mmCIF file of C-alpha atoms and ligand atoms in Angstrom:
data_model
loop_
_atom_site.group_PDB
_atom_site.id
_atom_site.type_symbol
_atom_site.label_atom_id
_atom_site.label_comp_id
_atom_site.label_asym_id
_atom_site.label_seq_id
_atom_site.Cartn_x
_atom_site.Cartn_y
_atom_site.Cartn_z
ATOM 1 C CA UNK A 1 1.753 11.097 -26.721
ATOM 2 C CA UNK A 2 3.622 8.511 -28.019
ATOM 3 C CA UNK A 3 5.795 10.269 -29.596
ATOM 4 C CA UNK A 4 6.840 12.962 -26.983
ATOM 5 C CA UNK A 5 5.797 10.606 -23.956
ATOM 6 C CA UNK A 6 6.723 7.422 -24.198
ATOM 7 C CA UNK A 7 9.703 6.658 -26.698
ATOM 8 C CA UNK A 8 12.014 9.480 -25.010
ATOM 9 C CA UNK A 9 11.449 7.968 -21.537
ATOM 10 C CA UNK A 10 12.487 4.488 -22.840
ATOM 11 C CA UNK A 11 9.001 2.413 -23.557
ATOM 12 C CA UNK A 12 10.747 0.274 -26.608
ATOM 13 C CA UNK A 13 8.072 -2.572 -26.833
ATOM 14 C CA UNK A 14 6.581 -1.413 -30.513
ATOM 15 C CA UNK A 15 3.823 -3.675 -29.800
ATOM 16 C CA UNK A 16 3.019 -1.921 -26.748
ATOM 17 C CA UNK A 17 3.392 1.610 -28.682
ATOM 18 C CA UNK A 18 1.558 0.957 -31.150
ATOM 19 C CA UNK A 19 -1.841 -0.361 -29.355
ATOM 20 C CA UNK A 20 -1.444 3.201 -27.191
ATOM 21 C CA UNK A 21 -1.479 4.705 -30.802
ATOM 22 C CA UNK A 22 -4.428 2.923 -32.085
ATOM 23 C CA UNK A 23 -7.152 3.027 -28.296
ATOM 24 C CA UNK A 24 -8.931 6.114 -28.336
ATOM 25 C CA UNK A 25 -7.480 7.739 -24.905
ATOM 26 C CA UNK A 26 -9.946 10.113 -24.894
ATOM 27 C CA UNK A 27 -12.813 7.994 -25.340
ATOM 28 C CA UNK A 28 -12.152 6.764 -21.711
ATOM 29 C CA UNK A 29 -12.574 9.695 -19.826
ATOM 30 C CA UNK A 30 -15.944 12.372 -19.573
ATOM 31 C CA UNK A 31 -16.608 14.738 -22.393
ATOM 32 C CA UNK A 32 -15.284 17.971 -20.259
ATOM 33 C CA UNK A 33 -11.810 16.504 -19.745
ATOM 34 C CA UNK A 34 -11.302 14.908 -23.277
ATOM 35 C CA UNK A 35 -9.150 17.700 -24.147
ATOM 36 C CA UNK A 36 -6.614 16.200 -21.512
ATOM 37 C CA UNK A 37 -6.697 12.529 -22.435
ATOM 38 C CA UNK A 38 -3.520 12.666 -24.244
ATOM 39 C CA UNK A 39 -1.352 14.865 -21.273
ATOM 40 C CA UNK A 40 1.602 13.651 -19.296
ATOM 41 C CA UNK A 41 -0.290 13.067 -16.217
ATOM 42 C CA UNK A 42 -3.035 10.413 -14.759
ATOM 43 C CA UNK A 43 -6.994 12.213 -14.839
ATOM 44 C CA UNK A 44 -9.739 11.981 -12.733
ATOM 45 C CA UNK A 45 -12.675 9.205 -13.740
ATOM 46 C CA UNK A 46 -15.687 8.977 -11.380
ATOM 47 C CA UNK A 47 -16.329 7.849 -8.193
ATOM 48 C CA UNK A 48 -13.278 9.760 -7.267
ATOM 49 C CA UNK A 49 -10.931 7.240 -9.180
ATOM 50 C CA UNK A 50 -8.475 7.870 -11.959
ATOM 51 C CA UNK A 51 -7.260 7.333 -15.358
ATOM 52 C CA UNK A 52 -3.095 6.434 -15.194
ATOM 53 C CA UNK A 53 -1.059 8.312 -17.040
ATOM 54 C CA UNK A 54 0.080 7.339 -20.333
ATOM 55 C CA UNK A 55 3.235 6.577 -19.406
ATOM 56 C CA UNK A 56 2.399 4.463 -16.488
ATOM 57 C CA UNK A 57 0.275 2.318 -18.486
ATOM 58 C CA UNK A 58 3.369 2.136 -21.021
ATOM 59 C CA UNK A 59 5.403 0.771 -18.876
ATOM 60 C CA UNK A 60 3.543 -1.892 -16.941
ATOM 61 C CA UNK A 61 2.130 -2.974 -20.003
ATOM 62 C CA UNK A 62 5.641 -3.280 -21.194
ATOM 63 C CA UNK A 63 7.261 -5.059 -18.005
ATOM 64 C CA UNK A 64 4.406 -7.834 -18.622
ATOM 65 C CA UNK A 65 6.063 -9.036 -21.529
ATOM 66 C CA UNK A 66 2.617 -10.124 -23.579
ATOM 67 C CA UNK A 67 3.341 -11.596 -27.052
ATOM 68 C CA UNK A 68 -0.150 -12.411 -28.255
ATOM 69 C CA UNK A 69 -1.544 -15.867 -26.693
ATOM 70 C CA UNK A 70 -1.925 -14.707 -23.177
ATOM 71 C CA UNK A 71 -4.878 -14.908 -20.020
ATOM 72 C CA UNK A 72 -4.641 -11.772 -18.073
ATOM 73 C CA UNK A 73 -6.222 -10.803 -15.369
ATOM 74 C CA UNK A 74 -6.495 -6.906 -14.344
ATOM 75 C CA UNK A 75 -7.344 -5.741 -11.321
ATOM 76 C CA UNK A 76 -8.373 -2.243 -11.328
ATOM 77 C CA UNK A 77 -10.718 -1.938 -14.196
ATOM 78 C CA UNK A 78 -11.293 1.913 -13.386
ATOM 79 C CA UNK A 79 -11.851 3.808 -17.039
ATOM 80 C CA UNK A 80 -11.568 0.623 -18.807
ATOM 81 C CA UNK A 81 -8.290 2.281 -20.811
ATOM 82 C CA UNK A 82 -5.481 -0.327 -19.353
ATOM 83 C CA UNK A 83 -7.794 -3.118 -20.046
ATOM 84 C CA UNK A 84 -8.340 -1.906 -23.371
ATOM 85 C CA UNK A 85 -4.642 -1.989 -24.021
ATOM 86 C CA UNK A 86 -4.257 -5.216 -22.448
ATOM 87 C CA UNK A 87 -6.795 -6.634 -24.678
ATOM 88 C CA UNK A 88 -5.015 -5.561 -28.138
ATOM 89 C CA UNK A 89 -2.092 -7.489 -26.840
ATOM 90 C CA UNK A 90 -3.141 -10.558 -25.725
ATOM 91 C CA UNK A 91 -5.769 -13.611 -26.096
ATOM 92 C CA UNK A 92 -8.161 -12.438 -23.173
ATOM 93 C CA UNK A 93 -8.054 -10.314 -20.168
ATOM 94 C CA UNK A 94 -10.661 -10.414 -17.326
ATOM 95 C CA UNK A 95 -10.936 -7.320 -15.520
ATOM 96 C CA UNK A 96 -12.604 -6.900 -11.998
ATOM 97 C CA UNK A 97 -13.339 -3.595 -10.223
ATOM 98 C CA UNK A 98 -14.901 -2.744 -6.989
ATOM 99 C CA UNK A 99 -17.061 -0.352 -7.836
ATOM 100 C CA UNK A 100 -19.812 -0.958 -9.715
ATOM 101 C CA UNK A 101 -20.845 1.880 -11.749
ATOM 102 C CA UNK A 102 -16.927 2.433 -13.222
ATOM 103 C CA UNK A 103 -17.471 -1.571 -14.002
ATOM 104 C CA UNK A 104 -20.718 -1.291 -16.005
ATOM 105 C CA UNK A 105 -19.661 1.945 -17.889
ATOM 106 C CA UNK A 106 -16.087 0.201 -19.057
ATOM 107 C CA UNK A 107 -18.127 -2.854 -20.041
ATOM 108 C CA UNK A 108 -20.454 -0.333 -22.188
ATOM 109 C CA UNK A 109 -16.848 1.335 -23.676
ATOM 110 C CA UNK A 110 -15.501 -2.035 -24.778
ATOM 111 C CA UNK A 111 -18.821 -3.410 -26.539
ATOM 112 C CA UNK A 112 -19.064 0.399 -28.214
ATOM 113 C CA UNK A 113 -15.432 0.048 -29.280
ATOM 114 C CA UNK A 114 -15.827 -3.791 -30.381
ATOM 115 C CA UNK A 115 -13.552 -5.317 -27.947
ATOM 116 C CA UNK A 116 -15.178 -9.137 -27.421
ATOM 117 C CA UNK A 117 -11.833 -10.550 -25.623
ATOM 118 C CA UNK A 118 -12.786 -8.558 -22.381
ATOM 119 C CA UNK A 119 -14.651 -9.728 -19.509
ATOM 120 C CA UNK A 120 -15.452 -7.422 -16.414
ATOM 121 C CA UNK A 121 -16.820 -8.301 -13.449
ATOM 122 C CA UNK A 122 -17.957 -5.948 -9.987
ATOM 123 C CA UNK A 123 -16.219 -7.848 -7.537
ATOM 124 C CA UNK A 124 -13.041 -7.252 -4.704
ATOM 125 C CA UNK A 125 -10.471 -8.343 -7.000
ATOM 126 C CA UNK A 126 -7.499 -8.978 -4.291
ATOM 127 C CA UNK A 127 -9.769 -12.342 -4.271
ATOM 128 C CA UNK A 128 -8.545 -12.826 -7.871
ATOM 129 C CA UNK A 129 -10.926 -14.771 -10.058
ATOM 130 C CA UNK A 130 -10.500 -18.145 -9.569
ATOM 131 C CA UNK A 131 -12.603 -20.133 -11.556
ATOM 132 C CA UNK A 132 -10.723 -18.584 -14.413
ATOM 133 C CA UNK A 133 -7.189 -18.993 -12.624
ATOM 134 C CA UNK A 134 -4.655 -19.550 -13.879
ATOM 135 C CA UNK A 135 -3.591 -16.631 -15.551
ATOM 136 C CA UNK A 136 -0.429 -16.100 -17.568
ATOM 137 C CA UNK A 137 -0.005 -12.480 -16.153
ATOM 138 C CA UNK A 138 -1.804 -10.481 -13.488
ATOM 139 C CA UNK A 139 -1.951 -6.741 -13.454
ATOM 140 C CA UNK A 140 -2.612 -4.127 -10.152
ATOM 141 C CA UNK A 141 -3.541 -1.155 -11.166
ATOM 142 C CA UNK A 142 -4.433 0.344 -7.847
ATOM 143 C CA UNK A 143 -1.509 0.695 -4.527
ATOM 144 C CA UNK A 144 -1.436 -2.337 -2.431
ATOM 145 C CA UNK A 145 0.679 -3.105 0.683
ATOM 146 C CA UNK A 146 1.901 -6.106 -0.458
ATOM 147 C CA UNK A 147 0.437 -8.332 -3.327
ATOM 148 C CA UNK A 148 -2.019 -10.430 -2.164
ATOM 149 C CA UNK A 149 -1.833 -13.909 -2.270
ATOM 150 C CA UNK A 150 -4.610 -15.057 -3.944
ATOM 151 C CA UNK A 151 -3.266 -13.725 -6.881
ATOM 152 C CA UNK A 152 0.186 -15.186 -6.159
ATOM 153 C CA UNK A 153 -1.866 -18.543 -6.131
ATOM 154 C CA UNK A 154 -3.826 -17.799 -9.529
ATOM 155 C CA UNK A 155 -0.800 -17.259 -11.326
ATOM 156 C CA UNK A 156 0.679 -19.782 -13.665
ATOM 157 C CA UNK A 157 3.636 -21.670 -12.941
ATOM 158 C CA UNK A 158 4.932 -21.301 -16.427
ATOM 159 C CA UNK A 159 6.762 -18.216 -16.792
ATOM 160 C CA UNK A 160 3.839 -16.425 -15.007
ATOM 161 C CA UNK A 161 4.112 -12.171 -14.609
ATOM 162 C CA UNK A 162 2.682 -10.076 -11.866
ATOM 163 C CA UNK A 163 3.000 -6.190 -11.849
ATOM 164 C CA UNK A 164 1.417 -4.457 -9.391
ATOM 165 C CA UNK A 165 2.460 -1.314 -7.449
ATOM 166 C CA UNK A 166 3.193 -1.976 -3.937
ATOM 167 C CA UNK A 167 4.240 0.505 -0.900
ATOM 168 C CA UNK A 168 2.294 2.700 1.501
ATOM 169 C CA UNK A 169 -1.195 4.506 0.698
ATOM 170 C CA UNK A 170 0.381 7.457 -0.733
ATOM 171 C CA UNK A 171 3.528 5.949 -3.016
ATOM 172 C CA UNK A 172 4.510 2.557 -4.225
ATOM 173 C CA UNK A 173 7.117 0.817 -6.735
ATOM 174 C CA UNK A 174 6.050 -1.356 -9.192
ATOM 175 C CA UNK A 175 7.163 -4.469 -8.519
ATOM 176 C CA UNK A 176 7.008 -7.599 -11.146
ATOM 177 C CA UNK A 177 6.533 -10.904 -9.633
ATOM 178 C CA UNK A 178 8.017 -13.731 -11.562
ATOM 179 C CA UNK A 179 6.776 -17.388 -10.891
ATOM 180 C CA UNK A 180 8.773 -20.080 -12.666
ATOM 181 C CA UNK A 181 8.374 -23.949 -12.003
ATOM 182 C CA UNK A 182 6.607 -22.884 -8.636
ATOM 183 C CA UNK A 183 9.994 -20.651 -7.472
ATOM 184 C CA UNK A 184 9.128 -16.857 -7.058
ATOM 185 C CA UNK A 185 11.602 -14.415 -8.042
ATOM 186 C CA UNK A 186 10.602 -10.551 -7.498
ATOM 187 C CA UNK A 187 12.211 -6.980 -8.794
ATOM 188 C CA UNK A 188 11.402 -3.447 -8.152
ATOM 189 C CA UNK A 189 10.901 -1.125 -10.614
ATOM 190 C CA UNK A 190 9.443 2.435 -10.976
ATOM 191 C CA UNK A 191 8.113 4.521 -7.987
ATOM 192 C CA UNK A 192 4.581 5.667 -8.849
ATOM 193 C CA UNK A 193 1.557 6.512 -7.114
ATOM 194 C CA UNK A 194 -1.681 4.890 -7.498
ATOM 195 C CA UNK A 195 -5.360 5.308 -5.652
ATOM 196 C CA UNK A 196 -5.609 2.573 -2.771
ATOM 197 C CA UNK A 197 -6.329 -0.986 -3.459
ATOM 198 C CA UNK A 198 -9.203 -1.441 -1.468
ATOM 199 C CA UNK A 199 -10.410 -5.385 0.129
ATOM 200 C CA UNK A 200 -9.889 -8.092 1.609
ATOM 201 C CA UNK A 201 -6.296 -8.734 0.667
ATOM 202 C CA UNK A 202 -5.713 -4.839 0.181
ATOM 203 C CA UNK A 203 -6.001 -1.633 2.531
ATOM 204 C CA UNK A 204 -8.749 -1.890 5.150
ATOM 205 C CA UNK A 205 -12.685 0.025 4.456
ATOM 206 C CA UNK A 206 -13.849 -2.761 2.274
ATOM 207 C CA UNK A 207 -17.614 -2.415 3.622
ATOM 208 C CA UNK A 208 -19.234 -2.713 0.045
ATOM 209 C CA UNK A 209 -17.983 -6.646 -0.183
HETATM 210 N N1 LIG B 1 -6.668 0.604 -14.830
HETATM 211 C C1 LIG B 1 -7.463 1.799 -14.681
HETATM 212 C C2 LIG B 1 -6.991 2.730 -13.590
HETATM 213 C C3 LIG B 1 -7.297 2.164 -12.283
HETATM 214 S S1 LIG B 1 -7.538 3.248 -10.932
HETATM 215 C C4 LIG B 1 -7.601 2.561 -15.980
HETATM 216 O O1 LIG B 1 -6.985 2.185 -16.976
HETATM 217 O O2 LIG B 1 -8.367 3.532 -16.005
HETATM 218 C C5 LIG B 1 -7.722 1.945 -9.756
HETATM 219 C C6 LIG B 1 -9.049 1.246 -9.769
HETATM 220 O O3 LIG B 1 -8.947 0.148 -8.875
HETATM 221 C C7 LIG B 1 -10.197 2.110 -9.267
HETATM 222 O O4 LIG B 1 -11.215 2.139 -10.220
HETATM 223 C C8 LIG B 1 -10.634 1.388 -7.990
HETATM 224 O O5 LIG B 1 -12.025 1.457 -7.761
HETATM 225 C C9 LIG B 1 -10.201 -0.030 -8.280
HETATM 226 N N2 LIG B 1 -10.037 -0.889 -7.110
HETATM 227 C C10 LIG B 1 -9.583 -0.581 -5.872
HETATM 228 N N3 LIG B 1 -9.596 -1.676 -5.083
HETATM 229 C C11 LIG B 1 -10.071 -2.709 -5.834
HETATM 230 C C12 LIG B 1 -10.330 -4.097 -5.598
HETATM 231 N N4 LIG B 1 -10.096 -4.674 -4.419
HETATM 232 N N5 LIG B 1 -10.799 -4.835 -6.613
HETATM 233 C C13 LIG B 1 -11.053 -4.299 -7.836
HETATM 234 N N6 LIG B 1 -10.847 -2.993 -8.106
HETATM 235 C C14 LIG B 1 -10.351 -2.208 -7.132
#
């Protein structure tokens, strides 16, 4: 994956490469698709969510520039994977999903695989987590209209990173959020297509919260 996936489409980070070399891929997705976990493409999870593909996680993980000491804040838990990533690369990432049952079997995937720098949390994450706040970098992992700013809010002034795919429900661009000395600064990067962030600050249907 790494080898065929991510270094000829330009991931250069060799931090970044080699924590997708060392997570178990496969141990993130059900026991009939684990034959898949390493493909060029994003898989289906439950609740009719997904897995990103490999090279998608690549390269936000990349584009958040994390050299060790960071707070990060994910929202989008889903499998658990990006999270999982996340947490081999920095201090401690907190990690909130909407739906319950994806965030109680990712929490049973990190304890399994020993990750204790990981906190996840069943709640409408476009609300951020604020008694945490404020967080070095932010991640979106699910396709938002525009980033919502509660997040915007949580992140630090110092050199502080968002990435989060933003467009329509169907295709976005990642877009990284800088936030330096209070001034915002923002770039777009990659088109990709996510599932729908879902809440308050999100796309509308947000009747479990
Ligand atoms: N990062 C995941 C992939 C995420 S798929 C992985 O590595 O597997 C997007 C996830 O965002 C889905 O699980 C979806 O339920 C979740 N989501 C959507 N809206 C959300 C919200 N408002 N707060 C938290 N999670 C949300």
């Amino acid at each position: 994956m790494v080898e065929t996936q991510l270094i000829p489409r330009g991931i250069k980070d060799t931090r970044v490469l080699d924590a997708m070399r060392r997570v178990p891929r496969h141990l993130f997705v059900g026991e009939p698709i684990q034959f898949k976990a390493y493909d060029d493409m994003a898989l289906p999870i439950s609740e009719e969510q997904t897995i990103s593909q490999p090279y998608m996680v690549a390269i936000m993980t990349e584009l958040l520039e994390l050299k060790g000491g960071e707070k990060v804040l994910e929202i989008g838990t889903g499998s658990g994977y990006q999270a999982a990533i996340l947490a081999e690369l920095s201090q401690e990432v907190f990690t909130a999903e909407r739906i319950p049952v994806l965030a109680k079997i990712a929490e049973e995937r990190f304890s399994a695989l020993g990750y204790t720098n990981i906190h996840v949390r069943a709640s409408d994450g476009t609300l951020g987590w604020p008694e945490e706040s404020p967080f070095d970098r932010i991640l979106i992992t699910a396709g938002s209209p525009k980033i919502p700013q509660p997040l915007i809010e949580q992140l630090s002034d110092q050199e502080g990173i968002i990435v989060a795919p933003v467009g329509d429900r169907f295709s976005q661009q990642l877009i990284i959020l800088k936030k330096s000395n209070g001034s915002l600064s923002e770039q777009f990067h990659t088109p990709c297509m996510f599932v729908p962030l879902i809440g308050k600050h999100g796309w509308g249907g947000n009747k479990d919260f």
